Amino acid sequence: FKAYCWHHIPFDSVLELQGIRFNMLTSSRSGTSRLEDLNLERLHGKQRIQVEAARTKKVIIESDALNQFLQILWTPFCFLDFVTIRPVIPLYEGLRPNQITGIAYSIHTQECRGGNLNHREYIPQSANDLRKAMLIKLIDDIPQNACILVLNKAFAADVLKGLTISAPELTQKVRNLLDDMVDLMIPFNAWHIY
């Protein structure tokens, strides 16, 4: 859709500028179509970062803020990613229509910073309800007190809570995992990296 409707819009268009204080459409109509052409004096915060990145063609990193985020992490690291489905018609008992359901996961663990990565995964071998088996294996695969790194904590939490429907006796263990979970989106959402 965007490729068709925006085919005449340049990469790094002013139409992609963050925030609503700047009238992007007016600027686009007046001939300023690229971020790098904007006057920095009229911009601040996220908008200024966007324009500076467009002009320099480099990633903007706020080193101090990023280092503060990195200081909250501890080892062992556990990089967790889920494979999910969202069926309109619930596949398993206890699910609602369109409820996100975890069906597989991938974990990379690292005992120390810079150390080797070890991979573990769960891939279902049948169409049966294997949520409980998956949750048991997940809890077993994550080292105790690991720093569990995910790319959207709210989403991962929803997946884990959904899995406990099939195994309510594991609810406390899931809560412990959630307590050890850190969202890798934090520095990006805070614009420490752009």
XYZ file of N, CA, C and O in Angstrom:
776
model
N 0.824 -1.185 0.000
C 0.000 0.000 0.000
C 0.873 1.256 0.000
O 0.715 2.127 -0.834
N 1.800 1.332 0.974
C 2.629 2.521 1.079
C 3.508 2.677 -0.163
O 3.718 3.793 -0.640
N 4.018 1.570 -0.676
C 4.878 1.639 -1.861
C 4.120 2.230 -3.045
O 4.687 2.970 -3.856
N 2.849 1.940 -3.134
C 2.049 2.463 -4.243
C 1.652 3.923 -3.991
O 1.853 4.789 -4.836
N 1.084 4.184 -2.822
C 0.555 5.525 -2.525
C 1.647 6.560 -2.289
O 1.443 7.742 -2.506
N 2.786 6.122 -1.817
C 3.876 7.046 -1.490
C 5.025 6.961 -2.496
O 6.138 7.374 -2.191
N 4.796 6.427 -3.679
C 5.903 6.224 -4.628
C 6.611 7.524 -4.991
O 7.791 7.529 -5.320
N 5.941 8.645 -4.896
C 6.540 9.939 -5.240
C 7.158 10.640 -4.023
O 7.767 11.696 -4.165
N 7.018 10.054 -2.832
C 7.550 10.644 -1.598
C 8.989 10.146 -1.412
O 9.249 8.952 -1.442
N 9.946 11.042 -1.187
C 11.340 10.612 -1.037
C 11.585 9.908 0.297
O 10.832 10.071 1.254
N 12.660 9.140 0.332
C 13.120 8.531 1.579
C 13.472 9.671 2.540
O 13.968 10.703 2.133
N 13.230 9.512 3.825
C 13.444 10.562 4.825
C 12.591 11.788 4.530
O 13.039 12.936 4.623
N 11.353 11.558 4.177
C 10.415 12.641 3.887
C 10.030 13.396 5.157
O 9.983 12.825 6.247
N 9.727 14.678 5.023
C 9.234 15.470 6.151
C 7.921 14.902 6.685
O 7.552 15.161 7.826
N 7.230 14.119 5.895
C 5.969 13.517 6.336
C 6.188 12.466 7.423
O 5.235 12.037 8.068
N 7.434 12.038 7.627
C 7.732 11.045 8.652
C 8.308 11.670 9.920
O 8.734 10.971 10.824
N 8.310 12.978 9.999
C 8.840 13.678 11.163
C 7.948 13.430 12.377
O 6.725 13.493 12.285
N 8.549 13.147 13.517
C 7.817 12.874 14.753
C 7.165 14.142 15.295
O 7.686 15.235 15.142
N 6.056 13.982 15.963
C 5.419 15.083 16.668
C 4.440 15.858 15.806
O 4.414 15.731 14.589
N 3.663 16.703 16.465
C 2.626 17.438 15.748
C 2.845 18.947 15.759
O 2.057 19.685 15.210
N 3.910 19.426 16.377
C 4.144 20.871 16.464
C 4.561 21.461 15.132
O 4.397 22.639 14.892
N 5.124 20.656 14.282
C 5.629 21.141 13.001
C 4.620 20.771 11.916
O 4.188 19.634 11.833
N 4.219 21.707 11.115
C 3.238 21.428 10.077
C 3.945 20.792 8.885
O 4.443 21.449 7.996
N 3.989 19.467 8.922
C 4.734 18.711 7.914
C 4.116 18.836 6.526
O 4.819 18.925 5.538
N 2.801 18.819 6.479
C 2.138 18.869 5.185
C 2.387 20.209 4.500
O 2.688 20.268 3.309
N 2.322 21.294 5.253
C 2.604 22.622 4.694
C 4.034 22.686 4.178
O 4.302 23.187 3.093
N 4.961 22.141 4.967
C 6.363 22.153 4.565
C 6.554 21.328 3.290
O 7.284 21.719 2.387
N 5.875 20.198 3.221
C 5.977 19.347 2.037
C 5.424 20.064 0.814
O 6.006 20.009 -0.266
N 4.314 20.768 0.978
C 3.702 21.476 -0.142
C 4.517 22.693 -0.572
O 4.433 23.147 -1.698
N 5.317 23.250 0.358
C 6.108 24.435 0.021
C 7.426 24.070 -0.663
O 8.215 24.945 -0.966
N 7.663 22.796 -0.882
C 8.867 22.381 -1.595
C 9.919 21.741 -0.719
O 10.892 21.192 -1.224
N 9.774 21.810 0.579
C 10.707 21.129 1.479
C 10.184 19.716 1.664
O 9.212 19.498 2.377
N 10.812 18.772 0.998
C 10.272 17.415 1.032
C 11.132 16.448 1.839
O 10.645 15.429 2.283
N 12.400 16.779 2.061
C 13.292 15.864 2.765
C 13.640 16.407 4.146
O 13.764 17.609 4.338
N 13.821 15.518 5.099
C 14.164 15.917 6.461
C 15.418 16.783 6.494
O 15.480 17.771 7.214
N 16.401 16.422 5.705
C 17.682 17.138 5.745
C 17.568 18.592 5.283
O 18.453 19.397 5.538
N 16.467 18.940 4.620
C 16.271 20.309 4.142
C 15.607 21.221 5.169
O 15.481 22.424 4.940
N 15.188 20.674 6.291
C 14.483 21.477 7.292
C 15.445 22.351 8.094
O 16.604 22.005 8.301
N 14.943 23.462 8.586
C 15.701 24.394 9.400
C 15.734 23.867 10.838
O 14.694 23.755 11.491
N 16.927 23.575 11.352
C 17.069 23.027 12.701
C 16.580 23.975 13.783
O 16.197 23.547 14.869
N 16.583 25.264 13.520
C 16.160 26.242 14.526
C 14.692 26.070 14.906
O 14.280 26.440 16.002
N 13.897 25.525 14.012
C 12.465 25.340 14.283
C 12.170 24.009 14.966
O 11.019 23.717 15.280
N 13.198 23.195 15.194
C 12.995 21.841 15.699
C 13.666 21.638 17.048
O 14.677 22.255 17.354
N 13.146 20.707 17.826
C 13.784 20.314 19.064
C 13.419 18.868 19.372
O 12.535 18.292 18.754
N 14.137 18.293 20.309
C 13.851 16.931 20.747
C 13.990 15.899 19.643
O 14.973 15.870 18.913
N 12.971 15.066 19.535
C 12.986 13.955 18.585
C 13.085 14.435 17.145
O 13.752 13.817 16.319
N 12.422 15.533 16.838
C 12.467 16.055 15.472
C 13.892 16.442 15.098
O 14.360 16.149 14.006
N 14.590 17.090 16.012
C 15.971 17.510 15.759
C 16.875 16.282 15.548
O 17.729 16.276 14.671
N 16.678 15.253 16.362
C 17.461 14.011 16.224
C 17.220 13.406 14.846
O 18.160 12.975 14.170
N 15.962 13.364 14.416
C 15.649 12.815 13.091
C 16.368 13.568 11.986
O 16.933 12.970 11.074
N 16.334 14.875 12.046
C 16.947 15.687 10.995
C 18.467 15.534 11.023
O 19.105 15.392 9.974
N 19.060 15.519 12.221
C 20.506 15.336 12.322
C 20.921 13.985 11.755
O 21.932 13.879 11.055
N 20.154 12.932 12.034
C 20.462 11.606 11.485
C 20.329 11.607 9.966
O 21.142 11.005 9.268
N 19.312 12.291 9.453
C 19.126 12.359 7.991
C 20.279 13.119 7.338
O 20.761 12.733 6.272
N 20.739 14.193 7.980
C 21.828 14.999 7.402
C 23.170 14.278 7.436
O 23.930 14.337 6.479
N 23.464 13.629 8.553
C 24.773 12.987 8.712
C 24.804 11.568 8.153
O 25.878 11.005 7.984
N 23.618 11.008 7.898
C 23.505 9.611 7.434
C 24.161 8.648 8.438
O 24.738 7.632 8.072
N 24.067 9.010 9.729
C 24.647 8.190 10.784
C 23.611 7.929 11.865
O 22.666 8.695 12.038
N 23.834 6.861 12.604
C 22.999 6.548 13.751
C 23.362 7.525 14.866
O 24.537 7.791 15.116
N 22.349 8.069 15.517
C 22.554 8.983 16.637
C 22.444 8.162 17.927
O 21.443 7.486 18.149
N 23.497 8.225 18.752
C 23.509 7.467 20.009
C 23.818 8.415 21.156
O 24.820 9.133 21.121
N 22.949 8.409 22.151
C 23.210 9.144 23.387
C 23.945 8.181 24.313
O 23.336 7.394 25.034
N 25.263 8.228 24.266
C 26.109 7.245 24.956
C 25.842 7.161 26.451
O 25.742 6.056 27.001
N 25.730 8.300 27.131
C 25.521 8.270 28.584
C 24.209 7.584 28.936
O 24.157 6.741 29.839
N 23.149 7.935 28.227
C 21.843 7.336 28.501
C 21.853 5.838 28.168
O 21.297 5.024 28.915
N 22.498 5.473 27.065
C 22.571 4.060 26.694
C 23.382 3.279 27.721
O 23.006 2.172 28.111
N 24.488 3.850 28.191
C 25.296 3.180 29.215
C 24.519 2.998 30.509
O 24.665 1.972 31.180
N 23.689 3.972 30.872
C 22.849 3.819 32.067
C 21.907 2.632 31.907
O 21.699 1.864 32.846
N 21.336 2.481 30.711
C 20.456 1.331 30.467
C 21.247 0.025 30.574
O 20.798 -0.936 31.198
N 22.421 -0.009 29.980
C 23.226 -1.232 30.000
C 23.651 -1.623 31.418
O 23.838 -2.806 31.705
N 23.778 -0.635 32.290
C 24.186 -0.917 33.674
C 23.123 -1.679 34.462
O 23.447 -2.324 35.464
N 21.865 -1.614 34.033
C 20.818 -2.333 34.772
C 20.764 -3.811 34.400
O 20.077 -4.591 35.050
N 21.493 -4.204 33.356
C 21.489 -5.598 32.912
C 22.466 -6.423 33.736
O 23.472 -5.919 34.208
N 22.158 -7.678 33.907
C 23.020 -8.586 34.660
C 23.149 -9.895 33.884
O 22.381 -10.188 32.978
N 24.137 -10.680 34.228
C 24.336 -11.977 33.585
C 23.849 -13.067 34.530
O 23.817 -12.852 35.747
N 23.472 -14.215 33.976
C 23.509 -14.555 32.547
C 22.389 -13.850 31.779
O 21.341 -13.553 32.325
N 22.684 -13.574 30.515
C 21.689 -12.998 29.621
C 20.870 -14.125 29.012
O 21.390 -15.199 28.720
N 19.618 -13.841 28.794
C 18.737 -14.798 28.132
C 17.898 -14.010 27.125
O 17.021 -13.244 27.508
N 18.187 -14.164 25.833
C 17.472 -13.453 24.772
C 16.303 -14.327 24.329
O 16.506 -15.407 23.786
N 15.094 -13.865 24.578
C 13.889 -14.664 24.367
C 13.026 -14.071 23.263
O 12.791 -12.871 23.229
N 12.553 -14.940 22.382
C 11.642 -14.527 21.316
C 10.572 -15.598 21.157
O 10.871 -16.795 21.176
N 9.336 -15.164 21.005
C 8.215 -16.084 20.839
C 7.725 -16.108 19.401
O 7.799 -15.106 18.700
N 7.180 -17.243 19.003
C 6.390 -17.362 17.785
C 4.953 -17.475 18.271
O 4.654 -18.289 19.146
N 4.098 -16.641 17.726
C 2.713 -16.618 18.199
C 1.738 -16.715 17.037
O 2.086 -16.474 15.887
N 0.522 -17.063 17.399
C -0.596 -17.028 16.462
C -1.727 -16.254 17.127
O -1.714 -16.054 18.348
N -2.673 -15.837 16.313
C -3.827 -15.094 16.829
C -5.072 -15.578 16.081
O -5.638 -14.854 15.262
N -5.494 -16.799 16.366
C -6.611 -17.364 15.597
C -7.954 -16.722 15.926
O -8.254 -16.435 17.080
N -8.741 -16.497 14.898
C -10.080 -15.949 15.077
C -10.938 -16.950 15.846
O -11.675 -16.582 16.757
N -10.829 -18.208 15.485
C -11.538 -19.266 16.203
C -10.537 -19.900 17.161
O -9.512 -20.429 16.730
N -10.776 -19.817 18.476
C -9.817 -20.346 19.450
C -9.502 -21.822 19.186
O -10.406 -22.630 18.969
N -8.222 -22.130 19.206
C -7.794 -23.500 18.951
C -7.844 -24.375 20.200
O -7.980 -25.588 20.097
N -7.689 -23.737 21.362
C -7.583 -24.498 22.592
C -8.569 -23.983 23.628
O -8.993 -22.825 23.605
N -8.878 -24.841 24.579
C -9.794 -24.491 25.653
C -9.236 -23.321 26.480
O -8.042 -23.251 26.749
N -10.115 -22.409 26.843
C -9.726 -21.284 27.684
C -9.277 -20.056 26.916
O -9.003 -19.019 27.516
N -9.184 -20.144 25.590
C -8.757 -18.995 24.788
C -9.961 -18.243 24.250
O -11.039 -18.806 24.075
N -9.736 -16.952 23.971
C -10.753 -16.099 23.371
C -10.443 -15.929 21.879
O -9.302 -16.127 21.447
N -11.427 -15.509 21.087
C -11.141 -15.191 19.686
C -10.072 -14.106 19.598
O -10.057 -13.154 20.382
N -9.151 -14.266 18.684
C -8.061 -13.315 18.430
C -7.064 -13.182 19.579
O -6.266 -12.244 19.593
N -7.082 -14.087 20.535
C -6.120 -14.011 21.630
C -4.758 -14.493 21.149
O -4.635 -15.536 20.519
N -3.730 -13.710 21.457
C -2.370 -14.089 21.083
C -1.975 -15.322 21.879
O -2.138 -15.374 23.096
N -1.462 -16.319 21.175
C -1.092 -17.581 21.790
C 0.313 -17.966 21.364
O 0.616 -18.007 20.170
N 1.161 -18.229 22.334
C 2.513 -18.684 22.030
C 2.493 -20.128 21.572
O 1.840 -20.969 22.183
N 3.207 -20.398 20.476
C 3.274 -21.779 19.987
C 4.708 -22.282 19.876
O 4.940 -23.475 19.735
N 5.680 -21.378 19.950
C 7.086 -21.773 19.871
C 7.923 -20.648 20.463
O 7.456 -19.526 20.634
N 9.180 -20.961 20.787
C 10.094 -19.925 21.263
C 11.520 -20.270 20.874
O 11.844 -21.405 20.534
N 12.345 -19.250 20.945
C 13.776 -19.386 20.725
C 14.475 -18.618 21.839
O 14.086 -17.496 22.163
N 15.483 -19.238 22.432
C 16.251 -18.606 23.511
C 17.735 -18.732 23.178
O 18.210 -19.801 22.805
N 18.447 -17.620 23.320
C 19.910 -17.642 23.272
C 20.386 -17.195 24.646
O 19.992 -16.126 25.119
N 21.203 -18.002 25.296
C 21.733 -17.637 26.604
C 23.218 -17.334 26.480
O 23.916 -17.895 25.632
N 23.667 -16.424 27.334
C 25.068 -16.014 27.361
C 25.451 -15.878 28.830
O 24.893 -15.052 29.550
N 26.393 -16.689 29.270
C 26.764 -16.729 30.682
C 27.468 -15.456 31.148
O 27.313 -15.035 32.289
N 28.247 -14.837 30.264
C 28.960 -13.608 30.627
C 29.012 -12.695 29.403
O 28.867 -13.156 28.266
N 29.216 -11.402 29.632
C 29.301 -10.442 28.532
C 30.397 -10.873 27.560
O 31.521 -11.116 27.967
N 30.032 -10.961 26.293
C 30.990 -11.357 25.269
C 31.187 -12.853 25.151
O 31.948 -13.307 24.301
N 30.517 -13.627 25.997
C 30.678 -15.082 25.968
C 29.938 -15.720 24.802
O 29.240 -15.053 24.030
N 30.096 -17.028 24.681
C 29.419 -17.777 23.617
C 27.914 -17.811 23.863
O 27.461 -17.813 25.006
N 27.176 -17.863 22.767
C 25.725 -17.995 22.844
C 25.339 -19.460 22.732
O 25.876 -20.194 21.894
N 24.416 -19.879 23.583
C 23.857 -21.223 23.513
C 22.393 -21.093 23.131
O 21.670 -20.285 23.716
N 21.961 -21.908 22.178
C 20.593 -21.804 21.673
C 19.725 -22.948 22.175
O 20.133 -24.104 22.203
N 18.520 -22.579 22.579
C 17.486 -23.550 22.936
C 16.205 -23.103 22.252
O 16.006 -21.907 22.013
N 15.339 -24.056 21.980
C 14.091 -23.702 21.304
C 13.012 -24.709 21.642
O 13.280 -25.807 22.133
N 11.812 -24.300 21.365
C 10.670 -25.201 21.444
C 9.887 -25.033 20.166
O 9.430 -23.932 19.844
N 9.782 -26.129 19.436
C 9.001 -26.156 18.198
C 8.028 -27.323 18.324
O 8.459 -28.468 18.479
N 6.730 -27.044 18.291
C 5.756 -28.130 18.479
C 5.833 -29.151 17.344
O 6.066 -28.803 16.196
N 5.633 -30.392 17.710
C 5.683 -31.473 16.729
C 4.303 -32.013 16.373
O 4.194 -32.969 15.629
N 3.260 -31.372 16.924
C 1.900 -31.781 16.584
C 0.975 -30.575 16.730
O 1.370 -29.537 17.245
N -0.261 -30.740 16.299
C -1.248 -29.668 16.392
C -2.016 -29.720 17.711
O -2.895 -28.905 17.944
N -1.672 -30.661 18.582
C -2.329 -30.771 19.885
C -1.997 -29.547 20.740
O -1.046 -28.819 20.456
N -2.757 -29.359 21.796
C -2.509 -28.258 22.727
C -1.255 -28.581 23.542
O -1.285 -29.371 24.468
N -0.150 -27.944 23.175
C 1.130 -28.193 23.825
C 1.597 -26.991 24.648
O 2.779 -26.862 24.955
N 0.668 -26.107 24.992
C 1.049 -24.903 25.737
C 1.702 -25.232 27.075
O 2.713 -24.632 27.445
N 1.167 -26.200 27.809
C 1.743 -26.562 29.099
C 3.141 -27.131 28.918
O 4.079 -26.743 29.635
N 3.305 -28.016 27.957
C 4.631 -28.598 27.693
C 5.627 -27.505 27.304
O 6.787 -27.524 27.737
N 5.167 -26.561 26.508
C 6.036 -25.462 26.095
C 6.445 -24.623 27.304
O 7.621 -24.265 27.459
N 5.493 -24.313 28.166
C 5.779 -23.489 29.335
C 6.744 -24.198 30.287
O 7.680 -23.575 30.811
N 6.549 -25.473 30.493
C 7.454 -26.245 31.363
C 8.872 -26.228 30.803
O 9.838 -25.992 31.524
N 9.005 -26.446 29.504
C 10.339 -26.439 28.869
C 10.952 -25.046 28.917
O 12.155 -24.897 29.167
N 10.144 -24.018 28.700
C 10.647 -22.647 28.752
C 11.223 -22.337 30.139
O 12.335 -21.820 30.253
N 10.477 -22.668 31.179
C 10.948 -22.424 32.546
C 12.241 -23.186 32.805
O 13.170 -22.665 33.430
N 12.320 -24.392 32.280
C 13.524 -25.216 32.450
C 14.707 -24.670 31.642
O 15.849 -24.748 32.077
N 14.440 -24.101 30.476
C 15.511 -23.611 29.597
C 16.118 -22.281 30.036
O 17.219 -21.933 29.631
N 15.405 -21.516 30.838
C 15.907 -20.209 31.266
C 16.692 -20.390 32.564
O 16.150 -20.870 33.557
N 17.970 -19.994 32.558
C 18.762 -20.114 33.786
C 18.134 -19.301 34.928
O 17.561 -18.233 34.698
N 18.252 -19.806 36.133
C 17.685 -19.119 37.285
C 18.323 -17.740 37.447
O 19.516 -17.569 37.283
N 17.495 -16.745 37.730
C 17.911 -15.352 37.935
C 18.582 -14.734 36.710
O 19.362 -13.787 36.833
N 18.277 -15.246 35.530
C 18.837 -14.683 34.295
C 18.171 -13.351 33.993
O 17.023 -13.103 34.373
N 18.895 -12.505 33.301
C 18.344 -11.254 32.776
C 17.683 -11.618 31.447
O 18.366 -11.889 30.461
N 16.364 -11.669 31.446
C 15.618 -12.104 30.268
C 15.342 -10.884 29.402
O 14.594 -9.990 29.784
N 15.946 -10.847 28.229
C 15.849 -9.700 27.332
C 14.859 -10.000 26.213
O 14.991 -11.011 25.519
N 13.872 -9.119 26.080
C 12.837 -9.268 25.059
C 12.685 -7.952 24.310
O 13.094 -6.903 24.795
N 12.077 -8.022 23.148
C 11.927 -6.819 22.333
C 10.554 -6.166 22.471
O 10.190 -5.335 21.685
N 9.782 -6.578 23.429
C 8.516 -5.920 23.764
C 7.994 -6.637 25.000
O 7.325 -7.659 24.897
N 8.294 -6.093 26.150
C 7.964 -6.765 27.407
C 6.465 -6.969 27.573
O 6.026 -8.022 28.036
N 5.667 -5.990 27.199
C 4.221 -6.124 27.344
C 3.707 -7.299 26.515
O 2.867 -8.081 26.976
N 4.217 -7.428 25.293
C 3.809 -8.535 24.430
C 4.250 -9.869 25.030
O 3.465 -10.823 25.118
N 5.528 -9.956 25.441
C 6.044 -11.204 26.021
C 5.269 -11.576 27.279
O 4.974 -12.753 27.510
N 4.924 -10.569 28.083
C 4.143 -10.833 29.296
C 2.769 -11.390 28.949
O 2.289 -12.336 29.593
N 2.141 -10.844 27.927
C 0.835 -11.361 27.492
C 0.946 -12.809 27.027
O 0.074 -13.629 27.315
N 2.005 -13.112 26.299
C 2.197 -14.489 25.822
C 2.364 -15.423 27.013
O 1.715 -16.476 27.086
N 3.227 -15.042 27.954
C 3.459 -15.901 29.124
C 2.194 -16.074 29.960
O 1.876 -17.182 30.397
N 1.476 -14.986 30.189
C 0.237 -15.088 30.967
C -0.778 -15.967 30.247
O -1.517 -16.724 30.881
N -0.811 -15.870 28.922
C -1.707 -16.728 28.149
C -1.354 -18.194 28.276
O -2.237 -19.063 28.308
N -0.064 -18.494 28.363
C 0.366 -19.887 28.503
C -0.041 -20.463 29.856
O -0.268 -21.664 29.981
N -0.151 -19.613 30.880
C -0.511 -20.121 32.207
C -1.965 -20.587 32.277
O -2.331 -21.282 33.217
N -2.765 -20.225 31.271
C -4.141 -20.728 31.232
C -4.134 -22.251 31.224
O -4.972 -22.893 31.859
N -3.158 -22.821 30.534
C -3.071 -24.284 30.437
C -2.340 -24.898 31.630
O -2.351 -26.115 31.795
N -1.686 -24.052 32.449
C -0.918 -24.568 33.586
C -0.942 -23.559 34.726
O 0.081 -22.935 35.033
N -2.104 -23.374 35.356
C -2.200 -22.363 36.418
C -1.242 -22.619 37.588
O -0.859 -21.681 38.287
N -0.824 -23.844 37.762
C 0.110 -24.166 38.848
C 1.501 -23.554 38.616
O 2.329 -23.495 39.525
N 1.755 -23.062 37.400
C 3.046 -22.450 37.081
C 3.001 -20.921 37.126
O 3.982 -20.260 36.759
N 1.895 -20.380 37.599
C 1.711 -18.920 37.610
C 2.824 -18.208 38.364
O 3.346 -17.196 37.904
N 3.214 -18.705 39.532
C 4.269 -18.034 40.314
C 5.606 -18.081 39.585
O 6.360 -17.111 39.596
N 5.900 -19.175 38.938
C 7.160 -19.263 38.182
C 7.153 -18.277 37.012
O 8.180 -17.676 36.699
N 6.000 -18.106 36.396
C 5.885 -17.121 35.315
C 6.062 -15.712 35.875
O 6.741 -14.882 35.264
N 5.487 -15.437 37.025
C 5.679 -14.117 37.656
C 7.161 -13.855 37.909
O 7.645 -12.733 37.745
N 7.884 -14.884 38.345
C 9.325 -14.730 38.580
C 10.050 -14.395 37.280
O 10.967 -13.568 37.272
N 9.644 -15.031 36.177
C 10.250 -14.719 34.876
C 9.966 -13.263 34.506
O 10.855 -12.552 34.021
N 8.743 -12.825 34.720
C 8.377 -11.441 34.395
C 9.187 -10.444 35.223
O 9.565 -9.375 34.731
N 9.471 -10.785 36.473
C 10.282 -9.905 37.322
C 11.704 -9.756 36.787
O 12.351 -8.730 37.004
N 12.196 -10.794 36.102
C 13.564 -10.784 35.574
C 13.633 -10.308 34.128
O 14.691 -10.358 33.502
N 12.523 -9.840 33.591
C 12.449 -9.467 32.180
C 12.773 -7.992 31.978
O 12.308 -7.139 32.720
N 13.588 -7.702 30.956
C 13.966 -6.335 30.606
C 13.605 -6.110 29.139
O 13.903 -6.943 28.283
N 12.998 -4.970 28.865
C 12.553 -4.643 27.511
C 13.663 -3.929 26.738
O 14.098 -2.839 27.117
N 14.126 -4.542 25.665
C 15.174 -3.945 24.829
C 14.680 -2.738 24.043
O 15.475 -2.021 23.444
N 13.372 -2.488 24.054
C 12.838 -1.316 23.361
C 13.074 -0.018 24.156
O 12.961 1.074 23.601
N 13.431 -0.132 25.420
C 13.577 1.061 26.267
C 14.509 2.105 25.641
O 14.113 3.258 25.493
N 15.729 1.757 25.243
C 16.591 2.814 24.686
C 16.105 3.347 23.339
O 16.380 4.495 22.990
N 15.374 2.542 22.598
C 14.844 3.010 21.314
C 13.631 3.910 21.523
O 13.515 4.965 20.898
N 12.735 3.508 22.410
C 11.563 4.331 22.705
C 11.948 5.669 23.324
O 11.264 6.670 23.126
N 13.046 5.672 24.094
C 13.525 6.908 24.710
C 14.422 7.704 23.765
O 14.947 8.743 24.153
N 14.618 7.200 22.582
C 15.438 7.857 21.546
C 16.901 7.980 21.967
O 17.592 8.902 21.585
N 17.395 7.024 22.749
C 18.830 6.991 23.059
C 19.607 6.481 21.849
O 20.809 6.689 21.740
N 18.881 5.793 20.961
C 19.456 5.309 19.706
C 18.465 5.650 18.613
O 17.285 5.321 18.690
N 18.934 6.351 17.591
C 18.077 6.625 16.431
C 18.932 6.597 15.181
O 19.955 7.210 15.097
